[in-house]
Structures are given as C-alpha cells and as structure tokens.
C-alpha cells in the first residue's frame, strides 16, 4: 500500500497577522511558516504505520500545492521521514483549486490511503480532503481519530457528535484526520535533515484548474475591551455582572 | 428557486443548532425574495418536522432510508445533491459541525458550487455574493466571494442566533436514488452518549486547565457545569496528561467552540488555546497569575486560586438560581 499525506504550509500559530495596505491580502513579511499542525500529525501516523505493519506500507509520499516558497515545508516533511515529495507549481486561490490540482497529481500517481488534516490553521476551511475524495470518486471519512492497517484492511475510528464509531472503508479512500490520530508530531532528527536533501522532490506543473471562490478582502477583528477584574472576595458580583451586564445567564 | 438548509435530527429531535440554521436560511431567503426548504435525514415525527416552520421553513423534506442510519459522506452528498436539483436551490446551508464538515466539501466539488466554510455572517452583499469567515484562527476575517450559480455555506454555531419567523410548512417525503459507489464506508460499532450537552453546541462551557492540579479535583467543574446546563472541556495539557478525555480538549488542535459563555478555570491562555475559544461571546477567566495571557482575551476575570474561587462560584450560582 502507498500512503499520500497532503501538506499545507501555514503561518506558525504565534504569528501576528498583518494586512497589506489595501487589505486585499495578508502581509507575509516576517511570517514563520510551518507544516499545518493536523497534517504533521497525519504524517506522523503514516510513518508509524509504515514502521509497524511489516512492509504492508511500501511508501509514504507528501504533496503540496504552492509556489517554490513552500518547499522548505516539504523538505521538513521529508526530514521527518516521508520517502518522497511532490509540489504542484501554482499559487492556489481556494480549497477547491488545491483539491483539483491534487486530483490531477493523484490520477497520475495513485495511492491507496490519502491523509488530509481536518483543517488548515490559515483559512480554517476543513474542505480539501472531502473535495479531493469527491473529485477522485472515492470514499472519505472525516474526523478520523485513529487509523490502523490490519491484514491489508484499514480500520478507523471517527469522532461523532457525542461519541465515536469504528469503521472500515473501501480502498482507495481519503481520511480527514484530527486530534488523536497520533499523540505528538515527530520532530526531524539530524540524520533526517541530512538525508532529506537527497530525497526526491518532484515539481509538477499545474493541471490548469480553476477556483470557485476568491477572497475579496480581509478585516482585522475589533480590539477587545479590557478585562473587567472582579474582586476574588466578591464572587457574587461576577454572577450579577454576567446576568445584568453581559446578559448571558 | 429556493434556499436549501440541511438540518440534523438527533434521535428524532431537532436541536437549537438546527433552528439557528433555518433562521439563517430564512434571512437569506427574505433578502433574495425566495423560500426556505429544510431537509432532514432519518426517522422523525411530522410534528417535530413542522417545528422548522416556526423559523421560516415553508417546506420540510424528510428522507427515511435505513441505509442512511450511519453517515456515509458520499451517500449523504447524493441525497443533498438530489434535493438541490428537485428544489432548484441556489444556496445550500449546513452547520459547520461534524456532519456539515463531512458533506459540504463533497457537495461543493460535485456541484462545482463555491463553498464558504465556517461562515460567521449572513452575506454582506448578494451581487457579488460575499460572506465573512474567520481565518488564521480568528486573527483575521476574510471576505469570501462566490462566483458560481449555486453557493454552499457552512455556518459556525452560535453566530446567528434564533429568530422566529412562523410560516406554515408543507411536509414531503422523498426517496432518493443511490449508486453503489455511494456506500464505500461501513460503521462496525457506535459508542455514543445520548442526552448530554454537546461541547461544540453548548451555550455555556466550563473548562479546566492545569491550575486544577489533578483529575481528582474535577468534581466542582462538573458541578458548576451541571448547575448551568453547560458542557465541560479542558486545555491541552489536561488532555495530554490523561486527566480528561482528549474529546474534551478545546484549542487549536482540539475542538474549536463558540459558546455564549466560556469559563476558563486555571487556564493560562496559551495562543493555541485561545485559537479554539476566541469566538466565545463572553469569556470569564479565573487564574492566580494576574499576568496570565487569558486575561487579555477575557471579558471578566478573577485573580485568585481556582481551587478556592470555584466553590464560591458554585455557591454564587446556586444563590442566583434560588432567587431567579
């Protein structure tokens, strides 16, 4: 079996977001870019599966859609342990375009298990995995919190409202993974960083797809008013404020 | 033309979130001079279905097919796709929750209809069709313009509210067609708590952090939550330590929630935590460190030891409820 992990390149969570002068885009100067946290957990799980299933997983590939600027993130994924990488060379306009470009890539290079993080911490869209599965005409399972391969069969747990379900899926399929899929993201070792330089990273031209939506502008949220500190000796006052002023209880 | 809204029924009942979605769809229908059709999958009484009319749904379609008992993303997409075509829907509204996140992207790709995921407003303009959503974990709002004939929106819970707009609603049963490709997944077993307030939909959430010192101290958190009809949650270290189940973890890599009232008890407020709760309407923080970052996002705060403040908070809520 072959696993593909779709990787998104996102600003580090601690990054302060600034807008361009015309508010049409985000000012990317000074942003520290990282692998989207959920994608990092997906990659970690893919590598664990490869190591623990006695040869059932022959290869773990990572792929991203973006310009040359996102390559350090792919190299980091190789350093963590992916075997090879693809970059589709286009600056995508929305999640649909990302999914459509990945579809072109996967049709030319089929995989049995495709892993996507449930959300990217930039546009918070939760959309690429499902769109990709639909465009490929394969099954998708969302909110996947555990994934194992037993005797060539994929077993899953998904988190549903108020509980969880154990499932199986036909192959190939897309798992949209969340917290729980692996405990801690793997950190590249020095040896990993050295060998990553020699691993194949193929740049593929765009498949000529189009987007369905565009971002017409950004706004920064209104600054929050200062916290109203209530005296710890007078907790009743807090409840009164929540009732009379905030009107939330 | 119509606005189609997919509403979930849980054990045969619609919840507040479903009515919020109908209210939202009714507002778009009013703005665009059309009507709301609600779609529900699973067994439900006619009486319960007609409740969608209170919020503006003039037609309620029910699909009751045993094969749809468990969610299969592709099969549910097929049902909604057929309803869109049947009702000539131009806008499809779903909740940005477990089911909506599973289906909406597939529906978008199938219909080549632009998706606005996790929207927080009604359209700010209809021509062009523009809706705001949060991006960068709430650090910026993006205006998403949809250029396709059909638009799909998933709405963040608690971002529109309930607005009654009573209409009489026609109830229609619908038998969808499936292809074998639709059921690629199979559920082997379900482990589900029924009747508990869902964390992602709760109006009030009581959350504990490392300041609680250990799992044995969670009794008062449960008690406060019980008094307020709230759900309980926790910060990441608490879930990682195994004090609480990771299903309770709210924050960047856990659940993202938007309750009306959020209690952060003994939580310092790391940026990853705030990313999961910053959409809460009102945040109350209790922390012994006056410099804790949680106070920069909180609306109300008490500086003090949470172990000491929490019992007083419980007493104060009891007294408030006794007088209410």
Coordinates of C-alpha atoms in Angstrom, one line a residue:
Chain A
X1 CA 0.0 0.0 0.0
X2 CA 1.0 3.5 -0.6
X3 CA 0.1 6.5 1.5
X4 CA -0.1 10.1 0.4
X5 CA -0.1 12.9 3.1
X6 CA -1.4 16.2 1.8
X7 CA 0.6 19.0 3.4
X8 CA -0.4 22.7 3.8
X9 CA 2.1 25.4 4.5
X10 CA 0.7 27.8 7.2
X11 CA 1.9 30.6 9.4
X12 CA 3.1 29.5 12.9
X13 CA 0.2 29.8 15.4
X14 CA 2.1 32.5 17.3
X15 CA 2.5 34.7 14.2
X16 CA 0.8 38.1 14.4
X17 CA -1.3 38.6 11.3
X18 CA -0.9 41.9 9.5
X19 CA -2.8 43.0 6.3
X20 CA -1.4 44.7 3.2
X21 CA -2.1 48.4 2.8
X22 CA -5.2 47.8 0.7
X23 CA -6.5 45.0 3.0
X24 CA -6.7 42.7 -0.1
X25 CA -4.1 40.3 1.2
X26 CA -2.2 39.2 4.3
X27 CA 1.3 40.8 4.7
X28 CA 3.5 37.7 4.6
X29 CA 6.7 39.5 5.6
X30 CA 8.1 38.2 8.9
X31 CA 5.8 35.1 8.9
X32 CA 7.3 31.9 10.2
X33 CA 6.0 29.1 8.0
X34 CA 5.3 25.6 9.4
X35 CA 3.6 22.4 8.4
X36 CA -0.1 22.7 9.2
X37 CA -0.4 21.0 12.7
X38 CA -3.0 18.4 11.7
X39 CA -1.0 17.5 8.6
X40 CA 2.0 17.0 10.8
X41 CA 0.0 14.6 13.0
X42 CA -1.2 12.8 9.8
X43 CA 2.4 12.4 8.5
X44 CA 3.5 11.1 11.9
X45 CA 0.7 8.4 11.9
X46 CA 1.6 7.4 8.3
X47 CA 5.2 6.9 9.3
X48 CA 4.2 4.9 12.4
X49 CA 2.0 2.6 10.1
X50 CA 4.9 2.1 7.7
X51 CA 7.2 1.1 10.6
X52 CA 4.8 -1.2 12.4
X53 CA 3.0 -3.1 9.7
X54 CA 5.9 -5.2 8.4
X55 CA 6.2 -4.0 4.9
X56 CA 2.4 -3.5 4.3
X57 CA 3.1 0.2 3.6
X58 CA 5.7 0.4 0.9
X59 CA 5.9 4.2 0.7
X60 CA 4.8 7.5 2.3
X61 CA 4.7 10.4 0.0
X62 CA 3.9 14.1 0.8
X63 CA 2.4 16.6 -1.6
X64 CA 1.5 20.2 -1.5
X65 CA 0.1 22.8 -3.9
X66 CA 2.1 26.0 -4.0
X67 CA 5.0 28.1 -5.4
X68 CA 8.7 27.5 -4.7
X69 CA 8.4 29.4 -1.4
X70 CA 6.6 26.4 0.2
X71 CA 9.5 24.0 -0.5
X72 CA 11.2 24.3 2.9
X73 CA 8.0 22.9 4.5
X74 CA 8.1 19.9 2.1
X75 CA 11.8 19.4 2.9
X76 CA 10.8 19.4 6.6
X77 CA 8.2 16.7 5.9
X78 CA 11.0 14.7 4.1
X79 CA 13.3 15.2 7.1
X80 CA 10.5 13.9 9.4
X81 CA 10.6 10.7 7.4
X82 CA 8.5 10.9 4.2
X83 CA 10.1 9.0 1.3
X84 CA 9.4 11.4 -1.5
X85 CA 7.5 14.6 -2.2
X86 CA 5.5 16.4 -4.9
X87 CA 4.9 20.1 -5.3
X88 CA 2.3 21.2 -7.8
X89 CA 3.5 24.6 -9.0
X90 CA 0.7 27.1 -8.7
X91 CA -0.4 29.6 -6.1
X92 CA -4.0 28.2 -5.4
X93 CA -6.9 30.6 -4.9
X94 CA -9.1 28.4 -2.8
X95 CA -9.5 24.9 -1.3
X96 CA -11.3 23.7 -4.4
X97 CA -8.3 24.6 -6.6
X98 CA -6.0 22.8 -4.1
X99 CA -8.2 19.7 -4.3
X100 CA -8.4 19.9 -8.1
X101 CA -4.7 20.2 -8.5
X102 CA -4.1 17.3 -6.1
X103 CA -6.6 15.3 -8.1
X104 CA -4.5 15.7 -11.2
X105 CA -1.5 14.6 -9.3
X106 CA -3.1 11.5 -7.7
X107 CA -4.7 10.4 -11.0
X108 CA -1.2 10.2 -12.5
X109 CA 0.3 8.7 -9.3
X110 CA -2.4 6.6 -7.5
X111 CA -2.3 6.0 -3.7
X112 CA -4.4 3.6 -1.5
X113 CA -4.7 5.9 1.5
X114 CA -4.8 9.6 1.3
X115 CA -4.5 11.6 4.5
X116 CA -5.5 15.2 5.0
X117 CA -5.6 17.3 8.1
X118 CA -9.1 18.2 9.2
X119 CA -8.4 21.9 9.0
X120 CA -5.6 24.2 8.0
X121 CA -4.7 26.9 10.5
X122 CA -4.7 29.6 7.9
X123 CA -8.1 29.6 6.1
X124 CA -9.7 27.1 8.6
X125 CA -11.7 25.7 5.8
X126 CA -11.9 21.9 6.5
X127 CA -12.6 21.4 2.8
X128 CA -9.7 20.0 0.8
X129 CA -10.0 16.3 1.9
X130 CA -13.7 16.0 1.1
X131 CA -13.4 17.8 -2.2
X132 CA -10.4 15.7 -3.2
X133 CA -12.3 12.4 -2.4
X134 CA -15.3 13.6 -4.4
X135 CA -13.2 14.6 -7.4
X136 CA -11.4 11.3 -7.3
X137 CA -14.7 9.5 -6.9
X138 CA -13.5 7.6 -3.7
X139 CA -14.8 7.3 -0.2
X140 CA -14.0 9.8 2.5
X141 CA -14.2 9.5 6.3
X142 CA -14.0 12.7 8.4
X143 CA -13.0 13.4 12.0
X144 CA -10.8 10.3 12.0
X145 CA -9.0 9.9 15.4
X146 CA -7.4 6.6 14.8
X147 CA -6.2 4.6 11.8
X148 CA -4.6 1.2 11.6
X149 CA -3.9 -1.3 8.9
X150 CA -4.6 -5.0 9.9
X151 CA -4.1 -7.7 7.3
X152 CA -4.4 -5.3 4.4
X153 CA -7.7 -3.8 5.8
X154 CA -8.0 -0.3 7.1
X155 CA -9.7 0.2 10.4
X156 CA -10.7 3.6 11.6
X157 CA -12.3 5.4 14.5
X158 CA -14.2 8.7 13.8
X159 CA -15.4 11.1 16.4
X160 CA -19.1 11.8 16.0
X161 CA -21.3 14.2 18.0
X162 CA -21.3 12.8 21.5
X163 CA -19.2 9.7 20.8
X164 CA -17.2 7.7 18.3
X165 CA -17.7 5.0 15.7
X166 CA -15.4 2.2 14.5
X167 CA -15.4 1.8 10.7
X168 CA -14.0 0.2 7.7
X169 CA -13.6 1.8 4.3
X170 CA -13.2 0.5 0.7
X171 CA -9.8 1.4 -0.8
X172 CA -8.6 3.8 -2.1
X173 CA -10.0 6.3 0.3
X174 CA -9.4 9.7 2.0
X175 CA -9.1 10.0 5.7
X176 CA -9.6 13.5 7.1
X177 CA -7.8 13.3 10.4
X178 CA -7.9 15.2 13.7
X179 CA -6.6 15.1 17.2
X180 CA -5.8 11.6 18.4
X181 CA -4.5 10.2 15.1
X182 CA -1.1 10.4 16.7
X183 CA -0.1 11.8 20.0
X184 CA 2.9 14.1 19.3
X185 CA 4.1 15.3 16.0
X186 CA 7.5 13.9 15.1
X187 CA 10.5 16.2 15.1
X188 CA 13.1 15.8 12.4
X189 CA 16.4 14.2 13.6
X190 CA 19.8 15.5 12.5
X191 CA 20.1 12.4 10.3
X192 CA 16.6 13.0 8.9
X193 CA 17.6 16.5 7.9
X194 CA 20.8 15.3 6.2
X195 CA 19.0 12.5 4.2
X196 CA 16.1 14.8 3.3
X197 CA 18.4 16.8 1.0
X198 CA 18.9 13.7 -1.2
X199 CA 15.2 12.5 -1.2
X200 CA 13.2 13.1 -4.4
X201 CA 11.1 16.3 -4.5
X202 CA 9.3 16.5 -7.9
X203 CA 7.9 19.7 -9.1
X204 CA 4.8 19.2 -11.3
X205 CA 3.2 21.9 -13.5
X206 CA -0.3 23.0 -12.7
X207 CA -3.1 20.9 -14.2
X208 CA -4.9 24.0 -15.4
X209 CA -7.7 24.1 -12.8
X210 CA -9.9 26.9 -11.7
X211 CA -11.1 28.2 -8.3
X212 CA -14.8 28.5 -7.3
X213 CA -14.3 31.4 -4.8
X214 CA -11.9 34.2 -4.2
X215 CA -11.0 36.4 -1.2
X216 CA -12.1 39.9 -1.9
X217 CA -10.6 41.4 1.2
X218 CA -9.6 41.0 4.8
X219 CA -10.6 42.7 8.0
X220 CA -8.9 42.6 11.4
X221 CA -11.3 41.9 14.3
X222 CA -12.2 44.8 16.5
X223 CA -9.8 45.0 19.5
X224 CA -11.2 43.5 22.6
X225 CA -12.2 45.8 25.6
X226 CA -10.0 45.4 28.7
X227 CA -10.9 42.5 31.1
X228 CA -13.2 43.6 33.9
X229 CA -11.4 42.2 37.0
X230 CA -13.8 41.3 39.8
X231 CA -12.6 41.1 43.4
X232 CA -12.0 37.5 44.4
X233 CA -13.7 38.2 47.7
X234 CA -16.9 39.1 46.0
X235 CA -17.6 36.2 43.5
X236 CA -21.4 37.0 43.7
X237 CA -20.6 40.2 41.9
X238 CA -19.3 38.3 38.9
X239 CA -22.6 36.3 38.6
X240 CA -24.5 39.6 38.9
X241 CA -22.5 41.1 36.0
X242 CA -23.0 38.0 33.9
X243 CA -26.7 38.4 34.4
X244 CA -27.3 42.1 34.3
X245 CA -24.5 43.5 32.1
X246 CA -23.4 40.7 29.8
X247 CA -26.9 39.1 29.9
X248 CA -25.5 35.6 29.3
X249 CA -27.1 33.8 32.3
Chain B
X1 CA -35.6 28.9 -6.7
X2 CA -35.1 28.2 -3.0
X3 CA -32.6 28.2 -0.1
X4 CA -32.0 24.6 1.0
X5 CA -31.0 24.0 4.6
X6 CA -29.8 20.6 5.8
X7 CA -30.7 20.1 9.4
X8 CA -29.7 17.2 11.6
X9 CA -32.2 15.3 13.7
X10 CA -30.8 13.6 16.8
X11 CA -32.8 10.7 18.0
X12 CA -35.8 12.1 16.2
X13 CA -35.5 15.7 17.6
X14 CA -34.2 19.0 16.1
X15 CA -31.9 20.9 18.4
X16 CA -31.2 24.6 18.8
X17 CA -28.5 24.4 16.2
X18 CA -30.9 23.2 13.5
X19 CA -33.3 26.1 14.2
X20 CA -30.4 28.6 14.1
X21 CA -29.6 27.3 10.6
X22 CA -33.2 27.6 9.5
X23 CA -33.3 31.2 10.9
X24 CA -30.1 31.9 8.9
X25 CA -31.5 30.4 5.7
X26 CA -34.8 32.4 6.2
X27 CA -32.9 35.6 6.4
X28 CA -31.1 34.9 3.1
X29 CA -34.4 33.8 1.6
X30 CA -36.0 37.1 2.7
X31 CA -33.1 39.1 1.3
X32 CA -33.3 37.3 -2.0
X33 CA -37.1 37.0 -2.2
X34 CA -37.3 33.3 -2.2
X35 CA -38.3 30.5 0.3
X36 CA -36.6 28.0 2.6
X37 CA -36.7 24.3 2.1
X38 CA -35.4 22.2 5.1
X39 CA -34.0 18.7 4.5
X40 CA -33.8 16.1 7.3
X41 CA -32.4 12.6 7.1
X42 CA -33.6 9.9 9.5
X43 CA -36.7 8.9 11.4
X44 CA -38.7 11.9 12.8
X45 CA -42.3 12.7 13.5
X46 CA -44.4 15.1 11.4
X47 CA -44.9 17.2 14.5
X48 CA -41.2 17.7 15.1
X49 CA -40.6 18.5 11.4
X50 CA -43.3 21.2 11.4
X51 CA -41.3 23.0 14.1
X52 CA -38.9 24.1 11.4
X53 CA -41.8 26.2 10.2
X54 CA -41.6 28.4 13.3
X55 CA -38.2 29.6 12.0
X56 CA -39.3 30.1 8.4
X57 CA -39.1 26.8 6.5
X58 CA -42.1 26.6 4.2
X59 CA -41.3 23.1 3.1
X60 CA -39.6 20.2 5.1
X61 CA -38.3 17.2 3.2
X62 CA -37.7 14.0 5.1
X63 CA -35.6 11.1 3.9
X64 CA -36.0 8.0 5.9
X65 CA -33.9 5.2 4.4
X66 CA -32.4 2.5 6.7
X67 CA -29.1 2.6 4.7
X68 CA -28.6 6.2 5.9
X69 CA -28.6 5.4 9.6
X70 CA -24.8 5.9 9.8
X71 CA -23.2 8.8 8.0
X72 CA -21.6 7.9 4.7
X73 CA -20.2 11.1 3.3
X74 CA -20.7 10.2 -0.4
X75 CA -24.3 8.8 0.2
X76 CA -25.4 11.9 2.2
X77 CA -23.9 14.1 -0.6
X78 CA -26.0 12.3 -3.1
X79 CA -29.2 12.9 -1.1
X80 CA -28.5 16.6 -0.8
X81 CA -27.5 16.8 -4.4
X82 CA -30.9 15.4 -5.5
X83 CA -32.7 17.8 -3.1
X84 CA -30.8 20.7 -4.6
X85 CA -31.9 19.7 -8.1
X86 CA -35.5 19.0 -7.0
X87 CA -35.9 22.3 -5.3
X88 CA -33.8 24.4 -7.7
X89 CA -31.8 25.6 -4.7
X90 CA -29.4 28.4 -5.3
X91 CA -27.9 28.4 -1.8
X92 CA -27.3 25.4 0.4
X93 CA -26.8 25.9 4.1
X94 CA -25.3 23.3 6.5
X95 CA -23.9 23.5 10.1
X96 CA -20.1 23.8 10.5
X97 CA -20.1 20.7 12.7
X98 CA -19.2 17.1 12.3
X99 CA -21.7 16.3 9.6
X100 CA -21.5 19.6 7.7
X101 CA -17.7 19.4 7.5
X102 CA -18.0 15.9 6.2
X103 CA -20.6 16.6 3.5
X104 CA -20.3 20.2 2.4
X105 CA -16.8 19.9 0.7
X106 CA -18.0 16.8 -1.3
X107 CA -21.2 18.6 -2.3
X108 CA -19.2 21.7 -3.4
X109 CA -16.9 19.5 -5.6
X110 CA -19.9 17.5 -7.0
X111 CA -22.0 20.6 -7.9
X112 CA -19.0 22.8 -8.8
X113 CA -20.6 25.2 -6.3
X114 CA -18.3 27.6 -4.3
X115 CA -18.1 26.8 -0.6
X116 CA -17.9 29.3 2.2
X117 CA -16.8 27.1 5.2
X118 CA -17.4 28.2 8.8
X119 CA -19.2 31.5 7.9
X120 CA -19.9 33.9 10.7
X121 CA -22.2 36.4 9.0
X122 CA -25.1 36.5 6.5
X123 CA -24.0 37.7 3.1
X124 CA -22.6 41.2 3.3
X125 CA -23.6 41.6 -0.3
X126 CA -25.6 39.4 -2.8
X127 CA -24.1 40.8 -6.0
X128 CA -21.3 39.9 -5.8
X129 CA -22.1 37.2 -3.2
X130 CA -19.8 37.8 -0.3
X131 CA -19.7 36.3 3.2
X132 CA -17.3 36.8 6.1
X133 CA -15.4 33.9 7.7
X134 CA -12.7 33.8 10.3
X135 CA -9.2 33.0 9.2
X136 CA -5.9 32.4 10.9
X137 CA -7.7 31.0 14.0
X138 CA -9.7 34.2 14.4
X139 CA -6.9 36.6 13.9
X140 CA -8.4 38.0 10.7
X141 CA -11.8 37.9 8.9
X142 CA -11.8 37.1 5.2
X143 CA -14.5 38.2 2.8
X144 CA -15.2 35.2 0.5
X145 CA -16.7 36.0 -2.8
X146 CA -18.6 33.1 -4.5
X147 CA -18.9 33.3 -8.3
X148 CA -20.8 30.1 -9.0
X149 CA -24.5 29.8 -9.7
X150 CA -25.0 27.6 -6.6
X151 CA -23.4 28.7 -3.3
X152 CA -22.8 26.5 -0.3
X153 CA -22.4 27.9 3.2
X154 CA -21.5 26.1 6.5
X155 CA -22.4 28.3 9.4
X156 CA -20.4 28.4 12.7
X157 CA -22.7 27.5 15.6
X158 CA -24.0 30.4 17.7
X159 CA -23.1 33.0 15.1
X160 CA -26.6 34.0 14.0
X161 CA -29.0 33.0 16.8
X162 CA -32.6 32.0 16.8
X163 CA -35.1 34.3 15.0
X164 CA -38.7 33.2 14.8
X165 CA -40.5 33.7 11.5
X166 CA -43.5 31.5 11.6
X167 CA -44.8 30.1 8.3
X168 CA -47.0 27.0 7.6
X169 CA -44.8 24.3 6.3
X170 CA -45.6 21.5 3.9
X171 CA -44.0 18.1 4.8
X172 CA -42.8 16.0 2.0
X173 CA -41.3 12.5 2.0
X174 CA -38.5 11.9 -0.5
X175 CA -37.0 8.6 -1.7
X176 CA -33.5 9.3 -3.1
X177 CA -31.7 7.1 -5.6
X178 CA -28.2 5.8 -4.9
X179 CA -25.4 4.3 -6.9
X180 CA -23.3 1.5 -5.4
X181 CA -20.3 3.9 -5.3
X182 CA -22.2 5.9 -2.6
X183 CA -21.6 3.4 0.2
X184 CA -17.9 3.0 0.4
X185 CA -17.7 3.0 4.2
X186 CA -19.3 0.8 6.8
X187 CA -19.8 1.5 10.5
X188 CA -19.0 -1.5 12.7
X189 CA -19.9 -0.1 16.1
X190 CA -21.1 3.1 17.6
X191 CA -20.3 4.3 21.1
X192 CA -22.4 7.3 21.8
X193 CA -23.7 9.2 24.9
X194 CA -27.2 10.4 24.4
X195 CA -28.8 13.3 26.1
X196 CA -25.5 15.0 27.2
X197 CA -24.9 18.7 26.2
X198 CA -22.6 18.6 23.1
X199 CA -19.4 20.6 23.6
X200 CA -19.5 22.1 20.1
X201 CA -23.1 23.3 20.5
X202 CA -23.3 24.2 24.2
X203 CA -24.4 27.7 25.1
X204 CA -22.1 27.6 28.2
X205 CA -18.8 25.7 28.6
X206 CA -16.9 25.2 31.8
X207 CA -13.3 24.5 31.1
X208 CA -10.5 23.4 33.4
X209 CA -6.7 23.7 33.0
X210 CA -3.5 22.7 34.7
X211 CA -4.4 25.0 37.6
X212 CA -6.9 22.3 38.7
X213 CA -3.9 20.3 39.8
X214 CA -5.3 16.8 39.0
X215 CA -8.2 14.8 37.8
X216 CA -9.4 14.2 41.3
X217 CA -10.3 17.9 41.5
X218 CA -12.8 17.9 38.6
X219 CA -15.9 17.4 40.8
X220 CA -16.6 21.1 41.2
X221 CA -16.1 21.7 37.4
X222 CA -18.8 19.1 36.8
X223 CA -21.0 20.6 39.5
X224 CA -20.8 24.1 38.1
X225 CA -21.4 22.8 34.6
X226 CA -24.4 20.8 35.9
X227 CA -25.9 23.9 37.6
X228 CA -25.5 26.0 34.4
X229 CA -26.6 23.3 31.9
X230 CA -23.1 23.6 30.5
X231 CA -20.7 21.2 28.7
X232 CA -17.3 20.6 30.2
X233 CA -14.0 21.0 28.4
X234 CA -10.3 21.2 29.2
X235 CA -7.0 22.6 28.0
X236 CA -4.4 20.6 26.0
X237 CA -2.0 19.8 28.9
X238 CA -5.0 18.3 30.8
X239 CA -5.9 16.0 27.9
X240 CA -2.3 15.1 27.3
X241 CA -1.8 14.2 31.0
X242 CA -4.9 12.0 30.7
X243 CA -6.7 13.9 33.4
X244 CA -9.7 14.2 31.0
X245 CA -10.5 12.5 27.6
X246 CA -9.0 14.2 24.6
X247 CA -12.5 14.7 23.3
X248 CA -12.8 17.5 25.8
X249 CA -9.7 19.3 24.6
X250 CA -10.5 22.7 23.2
X251 CA -7.9 24.7 21.4
X252 CA -6.1 24.8 18.1
X253 CA -5.6 21.1 17.5
X254 CA -8.7 20.1 19.6
X255 CA -12.2 21.3 19.3
X256 CA -13.0 24.9 18.2
X257 CA -16.0 26.2 20.1
X258 CA -18.1 29.3 20.1
X259 CA -20.4 29.2 23.2
X260 CA -22.2 32.3 24.6
X261 CA -20.3 32.0 27.8
X262 CA -16.9 30.3 28.4
X263 CA -15.3 29.7 31.8
X264 CA -11.5 29.3 31.7
X265 CA -10.6 28.0 35.1
X266 CA -7.0 27.6 35.9
X267 CA -6.1 28.0 32.2
X268 CA -3.2 30.4 31.4
X269 CA -4.5 31.0 27.9
X270 CA -1.7 30.0 25.5
X271 CA -2.3 31.2 22.0
X272 CA -3.1 27.7 20.9
X273 CA -5.9 27.5 23.5
X274 CA -7.3 31.0 22.6
X275 CA -7.5 29.9 19.0
X276 CA -10.1 27.4 20.0
X277 CA -12.3 29.6 22.2
X278 CA -11.8 33.2 20.9
X279 CA -15.3 33.1 19.2
X280 CA -17.0 32.8 22.5
X281 CA -19.3 35.7 23.2
X282 CA -18.2 36.2 26.8
X283 CA -15.1 34.7 28.4
X284 CA -14.7 34.5 32.2
X285 CA -11.2 33.7 33.5
X286 CA -10.0 32.6 36.9
X287 CA -6.3 32.4 37.3
X288 CA -3.9 33.1 40.2
X289 CA -1.4 34.8 37.8
X290 CA -2.6 38.4 37.0
X291 CA -0.2 38.4 34.0
X292 CA -1.7 35.2 32.5
X293 CA -2.5 35.8 28.8
X294 CA -6.1 34.6 29.3
X295 CA -6.9 37.9 30.9
X296 CA -6.1 39.7 27.6
X297 CA -8.9 37.9 25.9
X298 CA -11.3 37.5 28.8
X299 CA -14.3 39.9 29.4
X300 CA -14.5 39.2 33.1
X301 CA -11.7 37.9 35.4
X302 CA -10.9 36.9 38.9
X303 CA -7.3 36.8 40.1
X304 CA -7.1 34.1 42.6
X305 CA -6.5 30.4 43.2
X306 CA -9.1 28.5 41.2
X307 CA -9.4 25.8 43.9
X308 CA -10.6 28.5 46.3
X309 CA -12.6 30.6 43.9
X310 CA -14.5 27.7 42.2
X311 CA -16.5 26.6 45.4
X312 CA -17.5 30.3 45.9
X313 CA -18.6 30.5 42.2
X314 CA -20.7 27.4 42.7
X315 CA -22.3 28.9 45.8
X316 CA -22.9 32.2 44.0
X317 CA -24.6 30.4 41.0
X318 CA -26.8 28.4 43.5
X319 CA -27.8 31.6 45.2
X320 CA -28.5 33.3 41.9
X321 CA -30.7 30.3 40.7
X322 CA -32.6 30.3 44.0
X323 CA -33.5 33.9 43.5
X324 CA -34.2 33.7 39.8

